Amino acid sequence: MSVLGLMKKENDTKVTEFVLLGLSSSWELQLFLFLIFLLFYVAIVLGNLLIVVTVRADVHLLQSPMYYFLGHLSFIDLCLSCVTVPKMLGDFLQQSKTVGFLGCLAQIYFLHFLGASEMFLLTVMAYDRYVAICNPLHYLTVMNRQLCLQLVFACWCGGFIHSITQVILVIQLPFCGPNELDNFYCDVPQVIKLACMDTYVVEVLMVSNSGLLSLICFLVLLFSYAVILITLRTRFRQGRSKALSTCASHLTVVSLIFVPCVFIYLRPFCSFSVDKIFSVFYTVITPMLNPLIYTLRNADMKKAMKKLRKKHVATCCPFEG
């Protein structure tokens, strides 16, 4: 009877949902944050959707490896923002912020699936720029259509394997006590700290998976762009400013994504309140800034967008003029 009673007690205290503490507990500040992040979300959706549509509609851009990868990057950013921002916006308008256990697992899965895919894709984009600048005569031969498809497919597969690993780490943990997450979404570092067991091994596995993945990709990217900058300085004169502009744009995106990820995932056994601010950067700020960074100083994208707008106007108003 005592064993059955203990099992019943354990089942009664099993956590079925998590409470999200969010970014603030002040009702007035939450309303202000709702308006701010609603504008951010609209900008994310419109900006990234515009890039995806522009690249798909322009044959020249679609055949260019750089813009082909950019279209996939914008698609990932669009999906990534949908994993966390809509839930966050809804929570701003209510006092009780909860998420079910299965919903939490789904959020972890899609967050890491899309996040890791983006990291791999950014690494591929760095390789693309390396070939374009350091080996321009053989660029189209090396970065052929088949290789581009294979690289993108590999990015998605890598993201899938990474995310499945994260879910496996969490799903086997017992949760029977505290259920408050000091964040605005579910993520592995906060969730595993609520487990009713020693999580030393799990946290080490998290660091070796998410932390090292972020760090290695970041170092590879920095090395790639360092080689590119050295090549530009020593070998080329024509087109240097355009190439430097492109590299600067890529490095800005890379820093906004990888620095917060390295800070959060490469640091086990402790957490800080500032983690939430870093989380905002790679889930909201970066997806919003990517379209601006990649299009404001890009003549090809501006030209393609103007063509798309003229085509749309001509379709809507065929008798005008």
mmCIF file of C-alpha atoms in Angstrom:
data_model
loop_
_atom_site.group_PDB
_atom_site.id
_atom_site.type_symbol
_atom_site.label_atom_id
_atom_site.label_comp_id
_atom_site.label_asym_id
_atom_site.label_seq_id
_atom_site.Cartn_x
_atom_site.Cartn_y
_atom_site.Cartn_z
ATOM 1 C CA MET A 1 0.000 0.000 0.000
ATOM 2 C CA SER A 2 2.791 2.381 0.847
ATOM 3 C CA VAL A 3 4.429 1.810 -2.580
ATOM 4 C CA LEU A 4 1.095 2.346 -4.358
ATOM 5 C CA GLY A 5 0.485 5.439 -2.301
ATOM 6 C CA LEU A 6 3.906 6.797 -3.188
ATOM 7 C CA MET A 7 3.293 6.153 -6.914
ATOM 8 C CA LYS A 8 -0.092 7.869 -6.694
ATOM 9 C CA LYS A 9 1.470 10.866 -4.963
ATOM 10 C CA GLU A 10 4.169 11.074 -7.649
ATOM 11 C CA ASN A 11 1.546 10.986 -10.423
ATOM 12 C CA ASP A 12 -0.500 13.665 -8.654
ATOM 13 C CA THR A 13 2.507 16.013 -8.502
ATOM 14 C CA LYS A 14 3.725 15.372 -12.051
ATOM 15 C CA VAL A 15 4.105 18.635 -13.977
ATOM 16 C CA THR A 16 1.708 18.901 -16.932
ATOM 17 C CA GLU A 17 2.335 22.563 -17.761
ATOM 18 C CA PHE A 18 4.931 25.263 -17.249
ATOM 19 C CA VAL A 19 4.407 28.851 -16.105
ATOM 20 C CA LEU A 20 6.287 31.433 -18.167
ATOM 21 C CA LEU A 21 7.435 34.459 -16.156
ATOM 22 C CA GLY A 22 7.834 36.473 -19.363
ATOM 23 C CA LEU A 23 9.742 39.706 -19.814
ATOM 24 C CA SER A 24 7.874 41.681 -17.142
ATOM 25 C CA SER A 25 5.259 41.320 -14.404
ATOM 26 C CA SER A 26 4.049 44.937 -14.710
ATOM 27 C CA TRP A 27 0.703 45.157 -16.546
ATOM 28 C CA GLU A 28 1.449 48.642 -17.944
ATOM 29 C CA LEU A 29 4.875 47.578 -19.210
ATOM 30 C CA GLN A 30 3.378 44.435 -20.750
ATOM 31 C CA LEU A 31 0.921 46.543 -22.779
ATOM 32 C CA PHE A 32 3.783 48.736 -23.980
ATOM 33 C CA LEU A 33 5.872 45.666 -24.874
ATOM 34 C CA PHE A 34 2.877 44.186 -26.706
ATOM 35 C CA LEU A 35 2.714 47.196 -29.041
ATOM 36 C CA ILE A 36 6.494 47.227 -29.578
ATOM 37 C CA PHE A 37 6.780 43.508 -30.332
ATOM 38 C CA LEU A 38 3.650 43.581 -32.487
ATOM 39 C CA LEU A 39 5.392 46.143 -34.702
ATOM 40 C CA PHE A 40 8.530 43.991 -34.674
ATOM 41 C CA TYR A 41 6.517 40.926 -35.702
ATOM 42 C CA VAL A 42 4.783 42.745 -38.558
ATOM 43 C CA ALA A 43 8.201 43.962 -39.761
ATOM 44 C CA ILE A 44 9.594 40.404 -39.546
ATOM 45 C CA VAL A 45 6.739 38.887 -41.540
ATOM 46 C CA LEU A 46 6.568 41.591 -44.217
ATOM 47 C CA GLY A 47 10.353 41.989 -44.599
ATOM 48 C CA ASN A 48 11.223 38.312 -44.857
ATOM 49 C CA LEU A 49 8.171 37.497 -46.967
ATOM 50 C CA LEU A 50 9.176 40.269 -49.377
ATOM 51 C CA ILE A 51 12.658 38.760 -49.778
ATOM 52 C CA VAL A 52 11.281 35.238 -50.324
ATOM 53 C CA VAL A 53 8.787 36.456 -52.945
ATOM 54 C CA THR A 54 11.361 38.703 -54.657
ATOM 55 C CA VAL A 55 13.947 35.926 -54.948
ATOM 56 C CA ARG A 56 11.354 33.437 -56.194
ATOM 57 C CA ALA A 57 9.946 35.895 -58.738
ATOM 58 C CA ASP A 58 13.268 37.035 -60.217
ATOM 59 C CA VAL A 59 14.981 34.404 -62.399
ATOM 60 C CA HIS A 60 18.356 36.144 -62.169
ATOM 61 C CA LEU A 61 18.318 36.165 -58.356
ATOM 62 C CA LEU A 62 17.035 32.607 -58.112
ATOM 63 C CA GLN A 63 19.908 31.361 -60.271
ATOM 64 C CA SER A 64 22.463 33.173 -58.108
ATOM 65 C CA PRO A 65 23.713 30.968 -55.235
ATOM 66 C CA MET A 66 23.957 33.907 -52.818
ATOM 67 C CA TYR A 67 20.354 34.994 -53.313
ATOM 68 C CA TYR A 68 19.146 31.401 -53.410
ATOM 69 C CA PHE A 69 20.612 30.947 -49.911
ATOM 70 C CA LEU A 70 19.259 34.347 -48.854
ATOM 71 C CA GLY A 71 15.742 33.252 -49.823
ATOM 72 C CA HIS A 72 16.082 30.190 -47.581
ATOM 73 C CA LEU A 73 17.509 32.324 -44.760
ATOM 74 C CA SER A 74 14.497 34.645 -44.903
ATOM 75 C CA PHE A 75 12.130 31.668 -44.927
ATOM 76 C CA ILE A 76 13.826 30.273 -41.801
ATOM 77 C CA ASP A 77 13.649 33.673 -40.058
ATOM 78 C CA LEU A 78 9.966 33.927 -40.937
ATOM 79 C CA CYS A 79 9.256 30.490 -39.442
ATOM 80 C CA LEU A 80 11.560 31.047 -36.441
ATOM 81 C CA SER A 81 9.677 34.174 -35.399
ATOM 82 C CA CYS A 82 6.392 32.254 -35.524
ATOM 83 C CA VAL A 83 7.699 29.782 -32.924
ATOM 84 C CA THR A 84 7.998 32.327 -30.100
ATOM 85 C CA VAL A 85 6.539 35.747 -30.970
ATOM 86 C CA PRO A 86 2.789 34.934 -31.365
ATOM 87 C CA LYS A 87 2.775 33.137 -27.996
ATOM 88 C CA MET A 88 4.654 36.027 -26.408
ATOM 89 C CA LEU A 89 2.191 38.569 -27.818
ATOM 90 C CA GLY A 90 -0.757 36.590 -26.452
ATOM 91 C CA ASP A 91 0.886 36.311 -23.030
ATOM 92 C CA PHE A 92 1.384 40.085 -22.853
ATOM 93 C CA LEU A 93 -2.425 40.455 -22.776
ATOM 94 C CA GLN A 94 -3.097 38.027 -19.924
ATOM 95 C CA GLN A 95 -1.892 37.569 -16.381
ATOM 96 C CA SER A 96 -1.589 33.773 -16.539
ATOM 97 C CA LYS A 97 1.193 32.670 -18.876
ATOM 98 C CA THR A 98 1.271 28.898 -19.197
ATOM 99 C CA VAL A 99 2.310 26.330 -21.776
ATOM 100 C CA GLY A 100 1.525 22.615 -21.736
ATOM 101 C CA PHE A 101 4.276 20.006 -21.538
ATOM 102 C CA LEU A 102 3.735 18.851 -25.137
ATOM 103 C CA GLY A 103 3.524 22.465 -26.309
ATOM 104 C CA CYS A 104 6.815 23.136 -24.535
ATOM 105 C CA LEU A 105 8.470 20.179 -26.278
ATOM 106 C CA ALA A 106 7.116 21.360 -29.640
ATOM 107 C CA GLN A 107 8.524 24.841 -29.044
ATOM 108 C CA ILE A 108 11.937 23.401 -28.151
ATOM 109 C CA TYR A 109 11.902 21.180 -31.234
ATOM 110 C CA PHE A 110 11.013 23.888 -33.764
ATOM 111 C CA LEU A 111 13.216 26.509 -32.101
ATOM 112 C CA HIS A 112 16.304 24.300 -32.323
ATOM 113 C CA PHE A 113 15.363 22.834 -35.700
ATOM 114 C CA LEU A 114 15.112 26.264 -37.313
ATOM 115 C CA GLY A 115 17.912 27.819 -35.243
ATOM 116 C CA ALA A 116 20.447 25.101 -36.061
ATOM 117 C CA SER A 117 19.392 25.070 -39.733
ATOM 118 C CA GLU A 118 20.032 28.826 -39.825
ATOM 119 C CA MET A 119 23.478 28.406 -38.256
ATOM 120 C CA PHE A 120 24.437 25.790 -40.834
ATOM 121 C CA LEU A 121 23.015 27.945 -43.631
ATOM 122 C CA LEU A 122 25.015 30.980 -42.514
ATOM 123 C CA THR A 123 28.128 28.801 -42.584
ATOM 124 C CA VAL A 124 27.240 27.726 -46.124
ATOM 125 C CA MET A 125 26.724 31.370 -47.108
ATOM 126 C CA ALA A 126 30.198 32.179 -45.772
ATOM 127 C CA TYR A 127 31.635 29.388 -47.933
ATOM 128 C CA ASP A 128 29.716 30.782 -50.910
ATOM 129 C CA ARG A 129 31.263 34.228 -50.367
ATOM 130 C CA TYR A 130 34.690 32.638 -49.938
ATOM 131 C CA VAL A 131 34.444 30.880 -53.322
ATOM 132 C CA ALA A 132 32.990 33.987 -55.015
ATOM 133 C CA ILE A 133 35.780 36.282 -53.805
ATOM 134 C CA CYS A 134 38.798 33.967 -53.581
ATOM 135 C CA ASN A 135 38.052 31.859 -56.668
ATOM 136 C CA PRO A 136 35.825 34.026 -58.894
ATOM 137 C CA LEU A 137 36.722 32.388 -62.232
ATOM 138 C CA HIS A 138 35.435 28.995 -61.071
ATOM 139 C CA TYR A 139 32.602 30.323 -58.865
ATOM 140 C CA LEU A 140 29.640 29.182 -60.987
ATOM 141 C CA THR A 141 31.317 25.867 -61.687
ATOM 142 C CA VAL A 142 31.945 25.144 -58.005
ATOM 143 C CA MET A 143 28.663 26.578 -56.677
ATOM 144 C CA ASN A 144 26.493 24.834 -59.244
ATOM 145 C CA ARG A 145 22.765 24.278 -58.810
ATOM 146 C CA GLN A 146 23.108 20.688 -57.633
ATOM 147 C CA LEU A 147 25.636 21.597 -54.941
ATOM 148 C CA CYS A 148 23.409 24.444 -53.710
ATOM 149 C CA LEU A 149 20.450 22.075 -53.365
ATOM 150 C CA GLN A 150 22.612 19.527 -51.546
ATOM 151 C CA LEU A 151 23.994 22.140 -49.139
ATOM 152 C CA VAL A 152 20.535 23.463 -48.272
ATOM 153 C CA PHE A 153 19.245 19.923 -47.785
ATOM 154 C CA ALA A 154 22.221 19.192 -45.502
ATOM 155 C CA CYS A 155 21.407 22.324 -43.453
ATOM 156 C CA TRP A 156 17.812 21.160 -42.896
ATOM 157 C CA CYS A 157 18.986 17.619 -42.029
ATOM 158 C CA GLY A 158 21.547 18.975 -39.568
ATOM 159 C CA GLY A 159 18.879 21.121 -37.908
ATOM 160 C CA PHE A 160 16.557 18.118 -37.638
ATOM 161 C CA ILE A 161 19.202 15.892 -36.008
ATOM 162 C CA HIS A 162 20.159 18.658 -33.566
ATOM 163 C CA SER A 163 16.559 19.392 -32.536
ATOM 164 C CA ILE A 164 15.671 15.728 -32.066
ATOM 165 C CA THR A 165 18.677 15.415 -29.754
ATOM 166 C CA GLN A 166 17.451 18.363 -27.683
ATOM 167 C CA VAL A 167 13.948 16.899 -27.356
ATOM 168 C CA ILE A 168 15.369 13.510 -26.312
ATOM 169 C CA LEU A 169 17.394 15.246 -23.581
ATOM 170 C CA VAL A 170 14.246 16.860 -22.159
ATOM 171 C CA ILE A 171 11.562 14.212 -22.680
ATOM 172 C CA GLN A 172 13.305 11.628 -20.473
ATOM 173 C CA LEU A 173 13.546 13.985 -17.476
ATOM 174 C CA PRO A 174 11.068 13.699 -14.554
ATOM 175 C CA PHE A 175 9.225 16.917 -13.611
ATOM 176 C CA CYS A 176 7.409 16.756 -10.302
ATOM 177 C CA GLY A 177 8.065 20.011 -8.493
ATOM 178 C CA PRO A 178 8.636 23.655 -9.569
ATOM 179 C CA ASN A 179 7.208 24.593 -12.955
ATOM 180 C CA GLU A 180 8.165 28.269 -13.402
ATOM 181 C CA LEU A 181 10.371 29.150 -16.387
ATOM 182 C CA ASP A 182 12.137 32.508 -16.203
ATOM 183 C CA ASN A 183 11.686 33.224 -19.906
ATOM 184 C CA PHE A 184 9.011 34.049 -22.483
ATOM 185 C CA TYR A 185 9.286 30.660 -24.223
ATOM 186 C CA CYS A 186 10.425 27.107 -23.494
ATOM 187 C CA ASP A 187 14.088 26.343 -23.991
ATOM 188 C CA VAL A 188 16.389 23.576 -22.846
ATOM 189 C CA PRO A 189 18.582 25.482 -20.310
ATOM 190 C CA GLN A 190 15.592 26.658 -18.251
ATOM 191 C CA VAL A 191 13.529 23.460 -18.549
ATOM 192 C CA ILE A 192 16.208 20.987 -17.440
ATOM 193 C CA LYS A 193 16.809 22.986 -14.247
ATOM 194 C CA LEU A 194 13.243 22.097 -13.139
ATOM 195 C CA ALA A 195 13.833 18.347 -13.345
ATOM 196 C CA CYS A 196 13.550 16.259 -10.166
ATOM 197 C CA MET A 197 17.003 14.719 -10.558
ATOM 198 C CA ASP A 198 20.675 15.566 -10.835
ATOM 199 C CA THR A 199 20.995 17.228 -14.266
ATOM 200 C CA TYR A 200 24.808 17.419 -14.378
ATOM 201 C CA VAL A 201 25.127 14.940 -17.257
ATOM 202 C CA VAL A 202 22.206 16.478 -19.162
ATOM 203 C CA GLU A 203 23.695 19.971 -18.902
ATOM 204 C CA VAL A 204 27.072 18.709 -20.102
ATOM 205 C CA LEU A 205 25.321 17.074 -23.065
ATOM 206 C CA MET A 206 23.494 20.347 -23.766
ATOM 207 C CA VAL A 207 26.797 22.248 -23.817
ATOM 208 C CA SER A 208 28.412 19.626 -26.060
ATOM 209 C CA ASN A 209 25.444 19.837 -28.440
ATOM 210 C CA SER A 210 24.052 23.370 -28.580
ATOM 211 C CA GLY A 211 27.017 25.198 -27.063
ATOM 212 C CA LEU A 212 29.777 23.625 -29.117
ATOM 213 C CA LEU A 213 27.633 23.731 -32.271
ATOM 214 C CA SER A 214 27.217 27.496 -31.875
ATOM 215 C CA LEU A 215 30.883 28.043 -31.023
ATOM 216 C CA ILE A 216 32.320 25.865 -33.821
ATOM 217 C CA CYS A 217 30.060 27.411 -36.492
ATOM 218 C CA PHE A 218 30.928 30.881 -35.201
ATOM 219 C CA LEU A 219 34.687 30.193 -35.311
ATOM 220 C CA VAL A 220 34.424 28.693 -38.809
ATOM 221 C CA LEU A 221 32.543 31.778 -39.963
ATOM 222 C CA LEU A 222 35.063 34.163 -38.446
ATOM 223 C CA PHE A 223 37.929 32.233 -40.035
ATOM 224 C CA SER A 224 36.178 32.267 -43.436
ATOM 225 C CA TYR A 225 35.602 36.004 -43.372
ATOM 226 C CA ALA A 226 39.138 36.633 -42.118
ATOM 227 C CA VAL A 227 40.486 34.762 -45.166
ATOM 228 C CA ILE A 228 38.121 36.738 -47.401
ATOM 229 C CA LEU A 229 39.229 40.088 -45.958
ATOM 230 C CA ILE A 230 42.912 39.165 -46.308
ATOM 231 C CA THR A 231 42.296 38.127 -49.923
ATOM 232 C CA LEU A 232 40.501 41.395 -50.683
ATOM 233 C CA ARG A 233 43.338 43.381 -49.164
ATOM 234 C CA THR A 234 46.174 41.646 -51.014
ATOM 235 C CA ARG A 235 44.766 40.552 -54.372
ATOM 236 C CA PHE A 236 41.832 42.627 -55.568
ATOM 237 C CA ARG A 237 41.194 46.268 -56.283
ATOM 238 C CA GLN A 238 38.070 46.290 -58.458
ATOM 239 C CA GLY A 239 34.805 45.490 -56.716
ATOM 240 C CA ARG A 240 36.456 45.659 -53.298
ATOM 241 C CA SER A 241 33.888 48.025 -51.782
ATOM 242 C CA LYS A 242 30.954 45.866 -52.898
ATOM 243 C CA ALA A 243 32.584 42.722 -51.529
ATOM 244 C CA LEU A 244 33.446 44.436 -48.248
ATOM 245 C CA SER A 245 29.854 45.661 -47.949
ATOM 246 C CA THR A 246 28.539 42.142 -48.473
ATOM 247 C CA CYS A 247 30.953 40.673 -45.908
ATOM 248 C CA ALA A 248 30.114 43.398 -43.388
ATOM 249 C CA SER A 249 26.400 42.610 -43.774
ATOM 250 C CA HIS A 250 26.998 38.896 -43.259
ATOM 251 C CA LEU A 251 29.247 39.485 -40.227
ATOM 252 C CA THR A 252 26.601 41.711 -38.624
ATOM 253 C CA VAL A 253 23.970 38.978 -38.986
ATOM 254 C CA VAL A 254 26.397 36.326 -37.762
ATOM 255 C CA SER A 255 27.295 38.321 -34.635
ATOM 256 C CA LEU A 256 23.662 39.030 -33.741
ATOM 257 C CA ILE A 257 22.836 35.318 -33.902
ATOM 258 C CA PHE A 258 25.929 33.545 -32.621
ATOM 259 C CA VAL A 259 27.049 35.777 -29.751
ATOM 260 C CA PRO A 260 23.746 35.353 -27.804
ATOM 261 C CA CYS A 261 23.660 31.613 -28.564
ATOM 262 C CA VAL A 262 27.234 31.066 -27.385
ATOM 263 C CA PHE A 263 26.512 33.106 -24.239
ATOM 264 C CA ILE A 264 23.410 31.057 -23.353
ATOM 265 C CA TYR A 265 24.259 27.512 -24.438
ATOM 266 C CA LEU A 266 27.977 27.361 -23.655
ATOM 267 C CA ARG A 267 27.431 28.151 -19.985
ATOM 268 C CA PRO A 268 25.966 25.251 -17.959
ATOM 269 C CA PHE A 269 24.928 25.080 -14.282
ATOM 270 C CA CYS A 270 24.013 28.754 -13.977
ATOM 271 C CA SER A 271 21.577 31.246 -15.453
ATOM 272 C CA PHE A 272 21.211 35.020 -15.376
ATOM 273 C CA SER A 273 18.223 37.325 -15.771
ATOM 274 C CA VAL A 274 19.988 38.907 -18.760
ATOM 275 C CA ASP A 275 19.527 35.601 -20.635
ATOM 276 C CA LYS A 276 16.034 36.769 -21.612
ATOM 277 C CA ILE A 277 17.462 39.864 -23.281
ATOM 278 C CA PHE A 278 19.905 37.748 -25.281
ATOM 279 C CA SER A 279 17.018 35.441 -26.238
ATOM 280 C CA VAL A 280 15.113 38.412 -27.647
ATOM 281 C CA PHE A 281 18.050 39.137 -29.951
ATOM 282 C CA TYR A 282 18.144 35.834 -31.809
ATOM 283 C CA THR A 283 14.386 35.146 -31.769
ATOM 284 C CA VAL A 284 13.051 38.636 -32.599
ATOM 285 C CA ILE A 285 15.686 41.288 -33.343
ATOM 286 C CA THR A 286 17.820 39.288 -35.795
ATOM 287 C CA PRO A 287 14.889 38.025 -37.946
ATOM 288 C CA MET A 288 13.681 41.634 -38.117
ATOM 289 C CA LEU A 289 17.073 43.130 -39.033
ATOM 290 C CA ASN A 290 18.092 40.511 -41.615
ATOM 291 C CA PRO A 291 15.874 41.928 -44.410
ATOM 292 C CA LEU A 292 17.162 45.449 -43.701
ATOM 293 C CA ILE A 293 20.823 44.375 -43.561
ATOM 294 C CA TYR A 294 20.632 42.336 -46.764
ATOM 295 C CA THR A 295 18.510 44.726 -48.861
ATOM 296 C CA LEU A 296 19.199 48.362 -47.898
ATOM 297 C CA ARG A 297 22.708 48.355 -49.416
ATOM 298 C CA ASN A 298 22.080 45.706 -52.057
ATOM 299 C CA ALA A 299 21.532 47.094 -55.554
ATOM 300 C CA ASP A 300 20.430 43.757 -57.037
ATOM 301 C CA MET A 301 17.685 43.247 -54.432
ATOM 302 C CA LYS A 302 16.483 46.840 -54.826
ATOM 303 C CA LYS A 303 16.337 46.442 -58.599
ATOM 304 C CA ALA A 304 14.436 43.147 -58.319
ATOM 305 C CA MET A 305 11.959 44.673 -55.857
ATOM 306 C CA LYS A 306 11.294 47.590 -58.216
ATOM 307 C CA LYS A 307 10.667 45.142 -61.073
ATOM 308 C CA LEU A 308 8.301 43.148 -58.872
ATOM 309 C CA ARG A 309 6.420 46.301 -57.878
ATOM 310 C CA LYS A 310 6.084 47.448 -61.496
ATOM 311 C CA LYS A 311 4.888 43.991 -62.499
ATOM 312 C CA HIS A 312 2.316 44.028 -59.687
ATOM 313 C CA VAL A 313 1.089 47.518 -60.661
ATOM 314 C CA ALA A 314 0.825 46.463 -64.313
ATOM 315 C CA THR A 315 -1.191 43.385 -63.314
ATOM 316 C CA CYS A 316 -3.531 45.314 -61.036
ATOM 317 C CA CYS A 317 -3.965 48.275 -63.380
ATOM 318 C CA PRO A 318 -3.564 46.942 -66.963
ATOM 319 C CA PHE A 319 -5.255 49.966 -68.570
ATOM 320 C CA GLU A 320 -3.331 52.602 -66.652
ATOM 321 C CA GLY A 321 -1.311 54.951 -68.843
#
